[in-house]
Amino acid sequence: MAIYEINGGTPLSGSVTISGAKNAAVAILPAALLIPGRCRIENVPDISDVRILLDIMEGMGAKVEKPEPGVVILDCSIITQPMPDPALVKKLRASYYLMGALLGRYGRSHVSLPGGCSFASRPIDQHIKGFKALGAKVTEGEDFVSMEPGENGLHGDRVSLDVVSVGATVNIMLAAALLPGKTVIENAAKEPHIVDLANFLNTMGANISGAGTDTVKIWGVESLQGSTYAIIPDQIEAGTYIAAVAAAGGDVLVKNVIPKHMDCITSKLAEMGAEITDYDDAIRIRSTGKLHATTVKTRPYPGFPTDMQAQICVCMALANGTSRLTESVYETRFFGYCTELESMGAHITIDGKTATVVGMEGLHGVTVRARDLRAGAALVIAGLAASGTTRVENIHYVERGYERLIEKLTALGAKIRRVEE
Ligand code: EPZ
């Protein structure tokens, strides 16, 4: 088993370059299934979620080339096995995007239910609602979802989501891009990766507008053609490094970001006392590590991202005063890391969807265990800020979503190493 061993207490300095966005990549790669041609996709992060997804697509018959770091050439002209490998699908939550992509390409699909981070129940009823609105006959099995054209065939239509769902918004866009007629998604998610997917599909000849607002319109087209596209930088990876500097202290230039995407995160950390400077495609953060308490409520974009809940909690645990952190996207998300932070000296009380965090002088290193991707990232931040040595177990969770983490942190002066035990 591999672990991270972190000797904390060293402020971070230098610069770090952010990789392509995981949650954009896992939506854009399946979108290539709609395109019977070569797609050159750049700024693809080399993380395990992406590697698994490419393995699934290759197993279906897609041609996958990686001519240079960060570049994937996908050719899905010939799909010989339209049913994705269930064993691989179970490893990756975003596998469910194959449902929409296969329905859009072939008018039918049979995909097993995905796995992935299980910090909360992760229903897909809104995805199913969307597919049915587009005319699909949906069969939900014990561990699979099967779809075929309903009696009126597949067609564009109006879908009003009962809850703002990134996944459902993505899946309906994938299913609708090639369907005859117009599809309108109301109460759509507005995350940067939704816009990125729409831009990718439009580059390939789709006709999508309104992505980034709560109403996305898709006019189905006859076919799509392969082209070239570069994925946006990862808002959450960037936020994670910014939170690490806020907690551990230091002076770091975070490069290859879209500052607008970071506003909800940087404004909160500035409120806590970090010094943030925005440039065209970079953000500089300076922090003494001494932060003020604050209140955060996670919201769908452009609110404070739920995927930054664990990371900001570490900053709160080190802040002067008492902070309150409320999760409003999932029913909960605290249990993946709060107990671990308490073992490092944090003082956190959880009451339903709200955690009250009493800032402490400092944290101390112990052995902790990651339970999901962002919880694991938060434990790394805690280890960087803590005194002594922190050992983080279950780091496979972290390596799902953070490219070259050890290399990037070491370049910032962090004393962290990956140890096989
Ligand atoms: C995406 O998950 C991200 N994953 C998550 O990031 C992120 O936390 C989440 O969006 C919110 O931003 C990927 O993009 C691969 P949702 P997703 O559908 O699509 C409820 C990470 O760390 N809901 O927006 O699954 C759901 O239970 C991961 O990178 C339904 O009720 O999230 C939740 O309470 C973790 N029915 C809320 O909506 C549905 O059919 C938001 O979920 C779908 C969702």
CSV table of C-alpha atoms and ligand atoms in Angstrom, one decimal:
chain,number,residue,atom,x,y,z
A,1,MET,CA,0.0,0.0,0.0
A,2,ALA,CA,1.3,3.4,-0.9
A,3,ILE,CA,1.1,6.3,1.6
A,4,TYR,CA,2.1,10.0,1.6
A,5,GLU,CA,4.6,10.9,4.3
A,6,ILE,CA,4.5,14.7,5.1
A,7,ASN,CA,6.8,16.6,7.3
A,8,GLY,CA,4.8,19.7,8.0
A,9,GLY,CA,5.5,23.3,9.1
A,10,THR,CA,7.3,24.6,6.0
A,11,PRO,CA,5.7,27.6,4.2
A,12,LEU,CA,5.2,27.0,0.5
A,13,SER,CA,6.9,29.2,-2.1
A,14,GLY,CA,7.4,29.3,-5.9
A,15,SER,CA,5.0,28.5,-8.7
A,16,VAL,CA,2.6,25.7,-9.6
A,17,THR,CA,1.0,25.0,-13.0
A,18,ILE,CA,-2.6,23.8,-12.8
A,19,SER,CA,-3.6,20.8,-15.0
A,20,GLY,CA,-6.7,20.3,-17.1
A,21,ALA,CA,-10.0,20.0,-15.2
A,22,LYS,CA,-10.9,16.5,-14.1
A,23,ASN,CA,-14.6,17.1,-14.2
A,24,ALA,CA,-14.4,18.6,-17.7
A,25,ALA,CA,-12.2,15.8,-19.0
A,26,VAL,CA,-14.5,13.0,-17.8
A,27,ALA,CA,-17.4,14.7,-19.6
A,28,ILE,CA,-15.5,15.6,-22.8
A,29,LEU,CA,-13.8,12.3,-23.4
A,30,PRO,CA,-17.1,10.3,-23.6
A,31,ALA,CA,-18.5,13.1,-25.8
A,32,ALA,CA,-16.0,11.9,-28.4
A,33,LEU,CA,-18.2,8.8,-28.8
A,34,LEU,CA,-20.6,11.0,-30.7
A,35,ILE,CA,-18.0,11.9,-33.3
A,36,PRO,CA,-17.1,9.4,-36.0
A,37,GLY,CA,-13.7,11.0,-36.5
A,38,ARG,CA,-10.4,11.9,-34.8
A,39,CYS,CA,-10.6,14.4,-31.9
A,40,ARG,CA,-7.3,15.9,-30.6
A,41,ILE,CA,-8.0,16.9,-27.0
A,42,GLU,CA,-5.3,18.9,-25.2
A,43,ASN,CA,-4.6,19.7,-21.5
A,44,VAL,CA,-6.0,16.3,-20.5
A,45,PRO,CA,-4.9,15.6,-16.9
A,46,ASP,CA,-3.0,12.3,-16.4
A,47,ILE,CA,-5.0,11.1,-13.4
A,48,SER,CA,-6.4,7.7,-12.7
A,49,ASP,CA,-10.0,8.7,-13.4
A,50,VAL,CA,-9.0,9.7,-16.9
A,51,ARG,CA,-6.8,6.6,-17.4
A,52,ILE,CA,-9.8,4.3,-16.4
A,53,LEU,CA,-12.2,6.2,-18.7
A,54,LEU,CA,-9.8,5.8,-21.7
A,55,ASP,CA,-9.4,2.1,-20.9
A,56,ILE,CA,-13.2,1.7,-21.0
A,57,MET,CA,-13.4,3.5,-24.3
A,58,GLU,CA,-10.5,1.6,-25.8
A,59,GLY,CA,-12.2,-1.6,-24.7
A,60,MET,CA,-15.3,-0.5,-26.6
A,61,GLY,CA,-13.2,-0.2,-29.8
A,62,ALA,CA,-12.1,3.5,-29.7
A,63,LYS,CA,-8.6,4.2,-30.9
A,64,VAL,CA,-6.7,6.1,-28.2
A,65,GLU,CA,-3.3,7.7,-28.9
A,66,LYS,CA,-1.2,9.8,-26.5
A,67,PRO,CA,1.3,11.5,-28.7
A,68,GLU,CA,2.6,13.8,-25.9
A,69,PRO,CA,1.9,14.6,-22.3
A,70,GLY,CA,-1.5,16.1,-21.9
A,71,VAL,CA,-2.7,15.2,-25.4
A,72,VAL,CA,-5.2,12.5,-26.3
A,73,ILE,CA,-6.2,11.6,-29.8
A,74,LEU,CA,-9.5,9.7,-29.8
A,75,ASP,CA,-11.1,8.1,-32.8
A,76,CYS,CA,-14.5,6.6,-32.0
A,77,SER,CA,-15.4,5.9,-35.7
A,78,ILE,CA,-15.6,2.2,-35.0
A,79,ILE,CA,-17.1,1.0,-31.8
A,80,THR,CA,-17.1,-2.8,-31.7
A,81,GLN,CA,-18.3,-3.3,-28.1
A,82,PRO,CA,-21.0,-0.8,-27.2
A,83,MET,CA,-21.4,-2.2,-23.7
A,84,PRO,CA,-18.7,-0.7,-21.5
A,85,ASP,CA,-16.7,-3.2,-19.3
A,86,PRO,CA,-18.8,-3.4,-16.0
A,87,ALA,CA,-15.6,-4.0,-13.9
A,88,LEU,CA,-14.1,-0.7,-15.1
A,89,VAL,CA,-17.3,1.2,-15.0
A,90,LYS,CA,-17.6,0.3,-11.3
A,91,LYS,CA,-14.4,2.2,-10.6
A,92,LEU,CA,-15.5,5.5,-12.0
A,93,ARG,CA,-18.5,7.6,-11.2
A,94,ALA,CA,-18.3,9.6,-14.4
A,95,SER,CA,-18.8,6.3,-16.4
A,96,TYR,CA,-22.5,7.2,-16.3
A,97,TYR,CA,-21.8,9.8,-19.1
A,98,LEU,CA,-21.4,6.8,-21.4
A,99,MET,CA,-25.2,6.4,-21.0
A,100,GLY,CA,-25.9,9.7,-22.6
A,101,ALA,CA,-23.1,9.5,-25.2
A,102,LEU,CA,-24.2,6.0,-26.4
A,103,LEU,CA,-27.9,6.9,-26.5
A,104,GLY,CA,-27.0,10.0,-28.5
A,105,ARG,CA,-24.8,8.0,-31.0
A,106,TYR,CA,-26.7,4.7,-31.3
A,107,GLY,CA,-30.2,5.4,-29.9
A,108,ARG,CA,-29.6,2.7,-27.3
A,109,SER,CA,-27.2,1.9,-24.4
A,110,HIS,CA,-26.6,-0.6,-21.7
A,111,VAL,CA,-24.3,0.6,-19.0
A,112,SER,CA,-23.7,-0.8,-15.5
A,113,LEU,CA,-24.1,1.6,-12.6
A,114,PRO,CA,-20.9,3.5,-11.7
A,115,GLY,CA,-18.8,3.5,-8.5
A,116,GLY,CA,-16.6,6.4,-7.4
A,117,CYS,CA,-16.6,8.5,-4.2
A,118,SER,CA,-19.3,7.4,-1.8
A,119,PHE,CA,-19.4,10.3,0.7
A,120,ALA,CA,-23.1,10.6,0.0
A,121,SER,CA,-25.9,8.8,-1.8
A,122,ARG,CA,-25.4,9.6,-5.5
A,123,PRO,CA,-28.8,9.0,-7.2
A,124,ILE,CA,-29.2,9.4,-11.0
A,125,ASP,CA,-33.0,9.9,-11.1
A,126,GLN,CA,-32.5,13.3,-12.8
A,127,HIS,CA,-30.4,11.7,-15.5
A,128,ILE,CA,-33.2,9.1,-16.1
A,129,LYS,CA,-35.8,11.9,-16.1
A,130,GLY,CA,-33.9,13.6,-18.9
A,131,PHE,CA,-33.4,10.4,-21.0
A,132,LYS,CA,-37.2,9.7,-20.7
A,133,ALA,CA,-38.0,13.2,-21.7
A,134,LEU,CA,-36.0,12.7,-24.9
A,135,GLY,CA,-38.1,9.6,-25.7
A,136,ALA,CA,-36.0,6.8,-24.4
A,137,LYS,CA,-37.5,3.7,-22.9
A,138,VAL,CA,-35.4,3.2,-19.8
A,139,THR,CA,-35.0,-0.1,-18.0
A,140,GLU,CA,-33.3,0.2,-14.6
A,141,GLY,CA,-31.8,-3.1,-13.4
A,142,GLU,CA,-30.2,-4.0,-10.1
A,143,ASP,CA,-26.8,-2.7,-11.3
A,144,PHE,CA,-27.4,-1.4,-14.9
A,145,VAL,CA,-29.4,1.0,-16.9
A,146,SER,CA,-30.6,0.0,-20.4
A,147,MET,CA,-32.1,2.4,-22.9
A,148,GLU,CA,-33.8,2.1,-26.3
A,149,PRO,CA,-36.1,4.3,-28.4
A,150,GLY,CA,-39.6,4.6,-26.9
A,151,GLU,CA,-42.7,4.2,-29.0
A,152,ASN,CA,-42.4,7.8,-30.3
A,153,GLY,CA,-38.7,7.5,-31.0
A,154,LEU,CA,-36.0,9.7,-29.7
A,155,HIS,CA,-36.4,13.5,-30.1
A,156,GLY,CA,-35.4,16.8,-28.6
A,157,ASP,CA,-37.6,18.0,-25.8
A,158,ARG,CA,-37.8,20.2,-22.7
A,159,VAL,CA,-36.4,18.9,-19.4
A,160,SER,CA,-36.8,20.8,-16.2
A,161,LEU,CA,-34.4,19.4,-13.5
A,162,ASP,CA,-35.8,19.1,-10.0
A,163,VAL,CA,-32.4,19.7,-8.6
A,164,VAL,CA,-29.3,21.4,-10.0
A,165,SER,CA,-27.3,18.4,-11.2
A,166,VAL,CA,-23.9,18.6,-13.0
A,167,GLY,CA,-24.1,15.0,-14.1
A,168,ALA,CA,-27.7,15.2,-15.3
A,169,THR,CA,-27.0,18.4,-17.3
A,170,VAL,CA,-23.9,16.8,-18.9
A,171,ASN,CA,-25.7,13.5,-19.7
A,172,ILE,CA,-28.7,15.2,-21.3
A,173,MET,CA,-26.4,17.4,-23.4
A,174,LEU,CA,-24.6,14.3,-24.6
A,175,ALA,CA,-27.9,12.5,-25.5
A,176,ALA,CA,-29.5,15.5,-27.2
A,177,ALA,CA,-26.6,16.8,-29.4
A,178,LEU,CA,-27.5,14.5,-32.4
A,179,LEU,CA,-31.2,14.1,-31.7
A,180,PRO,CA,-33.7,15.7,-34.1
A,181,GLY,CA,-35.3,18.8,-32.7
A,182,LYS,CA,-34.6,21.2,-29.9
A,183,THR,CA,-33.8,20.3,-26.3
A,184,VAL,CA,-34.1,22.8,-23.5
A,185,ILE,CA,-32.6,22.0,-20.1
A,186,GLU,CA,-34.1,24.1,-17.3
A,187,ASN,CA,-32.5,24.5,-13.9
A,188,ALA,CA,-29.3,23.3,-15.5
A,189,ALA,CA,-25.9,23.3,-13.7
A,190,LYS,CA,-23.7,26.3,-14.5
A,191,GLU,CA,-20.2,24.9,-13.6
A,192,PRO,CA,-17.2,25.8,-15.8
A,193,HIS,CA,-17.1,22.2,-17.0
A,194,ILE,CA,-20.6,22.4,-18.4
A,195,VAL,CA,-19.5,25.4,-20.5
A,196,ASP,CA,-16.3,23.5,-21.5
A,197,LEU,CA,-18.4,20.5,-22.7
A,198,ALA,CA,-20.7,22.8,-24.7
A,199,ASN,CA,-17.7,24.5,-26.3
A,200,PHE,CA,-16.1,21.2,-27.2
A,201,LEU,CA,-19.3,19.9,-28.8
A,202,ASN,CA,-19.8,23.2,-30.7
A,203,THR,CA,-16.2,23.0,-32.0
A,204,MET,CA,-17.2,19.6,-33.4
A,205,GLY,CA,-20.3,21.0,-35.1
A,206,ALA,CA,-23.0,20.9,-32.4
A,207,ASN,CA,-25.5,23.7,-31.8
A,208,ILE,CA,-25.6,24.4,-28.1
A,209,SER,CA,-26.3,27.8,-26.4
A,210,GLY,CA,-26.9,29.0,-22.9
A,211,ALA,CA,-24.3,26.7,-21.2
A,212,GLY,CA,-23.2,28.5,-18.0
A,213,THR,CA,-26.7,29.7,-17.4
A,214,ASP,CA,-29.6,27.8,-15.8
A,215,THR,CA,-31.2,27.2,-19.3
A,216,VAL,CA,-29.2,25.2,-21.9
A,217,LYS,CA,-30.6,24.9,-25.4
A,218,ILE,CA,-29.4,22.2,-27.8
A,219,TRP,CA,-30.5,22.1,-31.4
A,220,GLY,CA,-29.8,18.5,-32.6
A,221,VAL,CA,-27.5,18.3,-35.7
A,222,GLU,CA,-27.1,15.5,-38.3
A,223,SER,CA,-23.5,14.7,-37.4
A,224,LEU,CA,-20.4,16.0,-35.7
A,225,GLN,CA,-16.8,16.1,-37.1
A,226,GLY,CA,-13.5,15.6,-35.3
A,227,SER,CA,-11.4,18.7,-34.4
A,228,THR,CA,-9.0,20.0,-31.8
A,229,TYR,CA,-9.9,21.2,-28.3
A,230,ALA,CA,-8.1,22.2,-25.1
A,231,ILE,CA,-9.7,21.5,-21.7
A,232,ILE,CA,-10.0,24.3,-19.2
A,233,PRO,CA,-7.8,24.4,-16.1
A,234,ASP,CA,-9.1,22.6,-13.0
A,235,GLN,CA,-10.9,25.1,-10.7
A,236,ILE,CA,-10.8,22.6,-7.7
A,237,GLU,CA,-7.1,21.6,-8.2
A,238,ALA,CA,-6.2,25.3,-8.2
A,239,GLY,CA,-8.5,25.9,-5.2
A,240,THR,CA,-6.7,23.1,-3.4
A,241,TYR,CA,-3.3,24.6,-3.9
A,242,ILE,CA,-4.5,28.1,-2.8
A,243,ALA,CA,-6.0,26.6,0.3
A,244,ALA,CA,-2.8,24.8,1.0
A,245,VAL,CA,-0.8,28.1,0.9
A,246,ALA,CA,-3.5,29.8,3.1
A,247,ALA,CA,-3.1,27.0,5.7
A,248,ALA,CA,0.6,26.3,5.6
A,249,GLY,CA,1.7,29.9,4.8
A,250,GLY,CA,3.9,31.1,2.0
A,251,ASP,CA,3.9,32.9,-1.3
A,252,VAL,CA,2.9,31.0,-4.4
A,253,LEU,CA,2.0,31.9,-8.0
A,254,VAL,CA,-0.7,29.5,-9.2
A,255,LYS,CA,-0.4,29.4,-13.0
A,256,ASN,CA,-2.8,28.3,-15.8
A,257,VAL,CA,-6.0,29.3,-14.1
A,258,ILE,CA,-9.1,31.2,-15.2
A,259,PRO,CA,-9.4,33.7,-12.3
A,260,LYS,CA,-13.1,34.2,-12.9
A,261,HIS,CA,-13.7,30.5,-12.1
A,262,MET,CA,-11.8,31.0,-8.8
A,263,ASP,CA,-13.7,34.0,-7.5
A,264,CYS,CA,-16.0,32.0,-5.1
A,265,ILE,CA,-12.9,30.4,-3.6
A,266,THR,CA,-10.4,33.3,-3.5
A,267,SER,CA,-12.9,35.8,-2.1
A,268,LYS,CA,-13.5,33.5,0.8
A,269,LEU,CA,-9.8,32.9,1.5
A,270,ALA,CA,-9.1,36.7,1.2
A,271,GLU,CA,-11.9,37.2,3.8
A,272,MET,CA,-9.9,34.8,6.0
A,273,GLY,CA,-6.8,36.9,5.7
A,274,ALA,CA,-4.9,35.5,2.7
A,275,GLU,CA,-3.5,38.1,0.2
A,276,ILE,CA,-4.8,37.2,-3.3
A,277,THR,CA,-3.7,38.9,-6.5
A,278,ASP,CA,-5.4,38.0,-9.8
A,279,TYR,CA,-3.5,38.1,-13.1
A,280,ASP,CA,-4.8,37.2,-16.6
A,281,ASP,CA,-4.2,33.5,-16.3
A,282,ALA,CA,-2.6,33.2,-12.8
A,283,ILE,CA,-3.3,34.0,-9.2
A,284,ARG,CA,-0.7,34.9,-6.5
A,285,ILE,CA,-1.5,33.9,-2.9
A,286,ARG,CA,0.4,35.1,0.1
A,287,SER,CA,-0.4,34.0,3.6
A,288,THR,CA,1.3,34.1,7.0
A,289,GLY,CA,-0.8,31.0,7.9
A,290,LYS,CA,-2.6,33.1,10.5
A,291,LEU,CA,-6.2,33.2,9.3
A,292,HIS,CA,-9.5,34.7,10.6
A,293,ALA,CA,-12.6,32.5,11.2
A,294,THR,CA,-15.4,32.8,8.6
A,295,THR,CA,-18.7,31.2,7.5
A,296,VAL,CA,-19.1,29.2,4.4
A,297,LYS,CA,-22.1,27.6,2.7
A,298,THR,CA,-21.4,25.4,-0.3
A,299,ARG,CA,-23.6,26.1,-3.3
A,300,PRO,CA,-23.7,25.1,-7.0
A,301,TYR,CA,-21.5,27.3,-9.2
A,302,PRO,CA,-21.0,30.2,-8.9
A,303,GLY,CA,-21.3,29.6,-5.2
A,304,PHE,CA,-18.5,28.1,-3.0
A,305,PRO,CA,-17.9,24.6,-4.4
A,306,THR,CA,-18.8,21.6,-2.4
A,307,ASP,CA,-15.6,20.0,-3.7
A,308,MET,CA,-13.7,22.6,-1.7
A,309,GLN,CA,-15.6,21.9,1.6
A,310,ALA,CA,-12.9,19.7,3.1
A,311,GLN,CA,-10.0,22.0,2.0
A,312,ILE,CA,-11.5,25.1,3.5
A,313,CYS,CA,-12.3,23.2,6.7
A,314,VAL,CA,-8.6,22.7,7.3
A,315,CYS,CA,-8.1,26.5,6.9
A,316,MET,CA,-10.9,27.0,9.5
A,317,ALA,CA,-9.3,24.5,11.9
A,318,LEU,CA,-6.2,26.7,11.9
A,319,ALA,CA,-8.0,30.1,12.0
A,320,ASN,CA,-8.4,32.4,14.9
A,321,GLY,CA,-12.0,32.1,16.1
A,322,THR,CA,-14.9,29.9,15.4
A,323,SER,CA,-16.1,29.2,11.9
A,324,ARG,CA,-19.2,27.6,10.5
A,325,LEU,CA,-19.3,25.4,7.4
A,326,THR,CA,-22.6,24.3,5.9
A,327,GLU,CA,-23.0,21.7,3.1
A,328,SER,CA,-26.0,22.4,0.9
A,329,VAL,CA,-25.2,20.4,-2.3
A,330,TYR,CA,-25.0,16.9,-0.8
A,331,GLU,CA,-26.8,15.6,2.3
A,332,THR,CA,-23.5,15.4,4.0
A,333,ARG,CA,-19.8,15.3,3.2
A,334,PHE,CA,-18.1,15.8,6.6
A,335,PHE,CA,-17.5,12.2,7.6
A,336,GLY,CA,-14.8,11.6,5.1
A,337,TYR,CA,-12.3,13.8,6.9
A,338,CYS,CA,-13.5,15.5,10.1
A,339,THR,CA,-12.7,12.6,12.4
A,340,GLU,CA,-9.2,12.5,10.9
A,341,LEU,CA,-8.7,16.2,11.4
A,342,GLU,CA,-9.8,15.9,15.0
A,343,SER,CA,-7.1,13.2,15.5
A,344,MET,CA,-4.7,15.9,14.4
A,345,GLY,CA,-6.0,18.3,17.0
A,346,ALA,CA,-8.9,20.0,15.2
A,347,HIS,CA,-12.0,20.9,17.1
A,348,ILE,CA,-15.1,20.2,14.9
A,349,THR,CA,-18.7,19.7,16.0
A,350,ILE,CA,-21.1,18.4,13.3
A,351,ASP,CA,-24.8,19.2,13.6
A,352,GLY,CA,-26.7,17.9,10.5
A,353,LYS,CA,-25.4,19.9,7.5
A,354,THR,CA,-23.4,22.3,9.5
A,355,ALA,CA,-19.9,21.9,11.1
A,356,THR,CA,-18.7,24.3,13.7
A,357,VAL,CA,-14.9,24.6,13.7
A,358,VAL,CA,-13.1,26.2,16.6
A,359,GLY,CA,-9.7,27.3,15.4
A,360,MET,CA,-6.8,25.9,17.2
A,361,GLU,CA,-3.2,27.0,17.6
A,362,GLY,CA,-2.0,24.3,15.3
A,363,LEU,CA,-2.4,20.7,14.2
A,364,HIS,CA,0.0,17.9,14.9
A,365,GLY,CA,1.0,15.0,12.5
A,366,VAL,CA,-0.5,11.5,13.0
A,367,THR,CA,-1.5,8.7,10.6
A,368,VAL,CA,-4.8,9.5,8.8
A,369,ARG,CA,-6.8,7.8,6.2
A,370,ALA,CA,-8.4,9.3,3.0
A,371,ARG,CA,-12.0,8.2,2.4
A,372,ASP,CA,-12.7,10.2,-0.8
A,373,LEU,CA,-10.9,12.3,-3.3
A,374,ARG,CA,-11.3,15.8,-1.7
A,375,ALA,CA,-11.1,14.5,1.9
A,376,GLY,CA,-7.7,13.0,1.0
A,377,ALA,CA,-6.6,16.4,-0.5
A,378,ALA,CA,-7.7,18.1,2.7
A,379,LEU,CA,-5.6,15.7,4.8
A,380,VAL,CA,-2.6,16.5,2.7
A,381,ILE,CA,-3.1,20.2,3.3
A,382,ALA,CA,-3.5,19.5,7.0
A,383,GLY,CA,-0.2,17.5,7.0
A,384,LEU,CA,1.6,20.4,5.2
A,385,ALA,CA,0.4,22.8,7.9
A,386,ALA,CA,0.8,20.5,10.9
A,387,SER,CA,3.9,20.1,13.1
A,388,GLY,CA,5.6,16.8,12.9
A,389,THR,CA,5.0,14.0,10.5
A,390,THR,CA,1.6,13.1,8.9
A,391,ARG,CA,1.1,9.8,7.1
A,392,VAL,CA,-1.9,9.7,4.7
A,393,GLU,CA,-3.2,6.3,3.8
A,394,ASN,CA,-5.6,5.3,0.9
A,395,ILE,CA,-3.9,7.8,-1.4
A,396,HIS,CA,-5.4,6.2,-4.4
A,397,TYR,CA,-8.4,8.4,-3.8
A,398,VAL,CA,-6.2,11.5,-4.0
A,399,GLU,CA,-4.5,10.2,-7.2
A,400,ARG,CA,-7.9,10.0,-8.9
A,401,GLY,CA,-7.9,13.8,-9.3
A,402,TYR,CA,-4.6,15.4,-8.7
A,403,GLU,CA,-1.9,15.1,-11.4
A,404,ARG,CA,1.7,14.9,-10.3
A,405,LEU,CA,0.8,16.0,-6.7
A,406,ILE,CA,4.2,15.1,-5.1
A,407,GLU,CA,6.2,16.7,-7.9
A,408,LYS,CA,4.1,19.9,-7.7
A,409,LEU,CA,4.2,20.2,-3.9
A,410,THR,CA,7.9,19.3,-3.7
A,411,ALA,CA,8.6,22.1,-6.2
A,412,LEU,CA,6.9,24.4,-3.7
A,413,GLY,CA,9.2,23.4,-0.9
A,414,ALA,CA,6.9,20.9,0.7
A,415,LYS,CA,8.5,17.9,2.5
A,416,ILE,CA,6.3,15.2,1.1
A,417,ARG,CA,7.1,11.8,-0.4
A,418,ARG,CA,5.2,8.8,-1.6
A,419,VAL,CA,6.2,5.7,0.2
A,420,GLU,CA,5.3,2.1,-0.8
A,421,GLU,CA,4.6,0.1,2.4
B,1,EPZ,C1,-20.3,16.3,-10.0
B,1,EPZ,O1,-20.9,15.2,-9.4
B,1,EPZ,C2,-18.8,16.2,-9.7
B,1,EPZ,N1,-18.3,14.9,-10.3
B,1,EPZ,C3,-18.6,16.2,-8.2
B,1,EPZ,O2,-17.2,16.2,-8.0
B,1,EPZ,C4,-19.2,17.4,-7.6
B,1,EPZ,O3,-19.1,17.3,-6.2
B,1,EPZ,C5,-20.6,17.6,-8.0
B,1,EPZ,O4,-20.7,17.5,-9.5
B,1,EPZ,C6,-21.2,18.9,-7.6
B,1,EPZ,O5,-20.5,20.0,-8.2
B,1,EPZ,C7,-18.0,15.0,-11.6
B,1,EPZ,O6,-18.2,16.0,-12.3
B,1,EPZ,C8,-17.4,13.7,-12.2
B,1,EPZ,P1,-24.6,16.5,-9.1
B,1,EPZ,P2,-22.4,14.8,-9.8
B,1,EPZ,O7,-25.4,15.6,-10.0
B,1,EPZ,O8,-22.7,15.1,-11.2
B,1,EPZ,C9,-28.3,15.3,-6.3
B,1,EPZ,C10,-15.1,15.5,-7.2
B,1,EPZ,O9,-14.7,15.6,-6.1
B,1,EPZ,N2,-28.7,14.5,-7.5
B,1,EPZ,O10,-24.4,17.9,-9.4
B,1,EPZ,O11,-22.7,13.4,-9.3
B,1,EPZ,C11,-27.0,14.7,-5.7
B,1,EPZ,O12,-27.3,13.7,-4.8
B,1,EPZ,C12,-16.5,15.1,-7.4
B,1,EPZ,O13,-14.5,15.9,-8.3
B,1,EPZ,C13,-30.0,13.9,-7.5
B,1,EPZ,O14,-30.7,14.0,-6.5
B,1,EPZ,O15,-23.2,15.8,-8.8
B,1,EPZ,C14,-26.4,15.9,-5.0
B,1,EPZ,O16,-27.1,16.1,-3.8
B,1,EPZ,C15,-17.2,14.6,-6.1
B,1,EPZ,N3,-30.4,13.2,-8.6
B,1,EPZ,C16,-26.8,17.1,-6.0
B,1,EPZ,O17,-27.9,16.6,-6.8
B,1,EPZ,C17,-29.6,13.1,-9.7
B,1,EPZ,O18,-30.0,12.4,-10.6
B,1,EPZ,C18,-25.7,17.5,-6.9
B,1,EPZ,O19,-25.2,16.4,-7.6
B,1,EPZ,C19,-28.3,13.7,-9.7
B,1,EPZ,C20,-27.9,14.4,-8.6
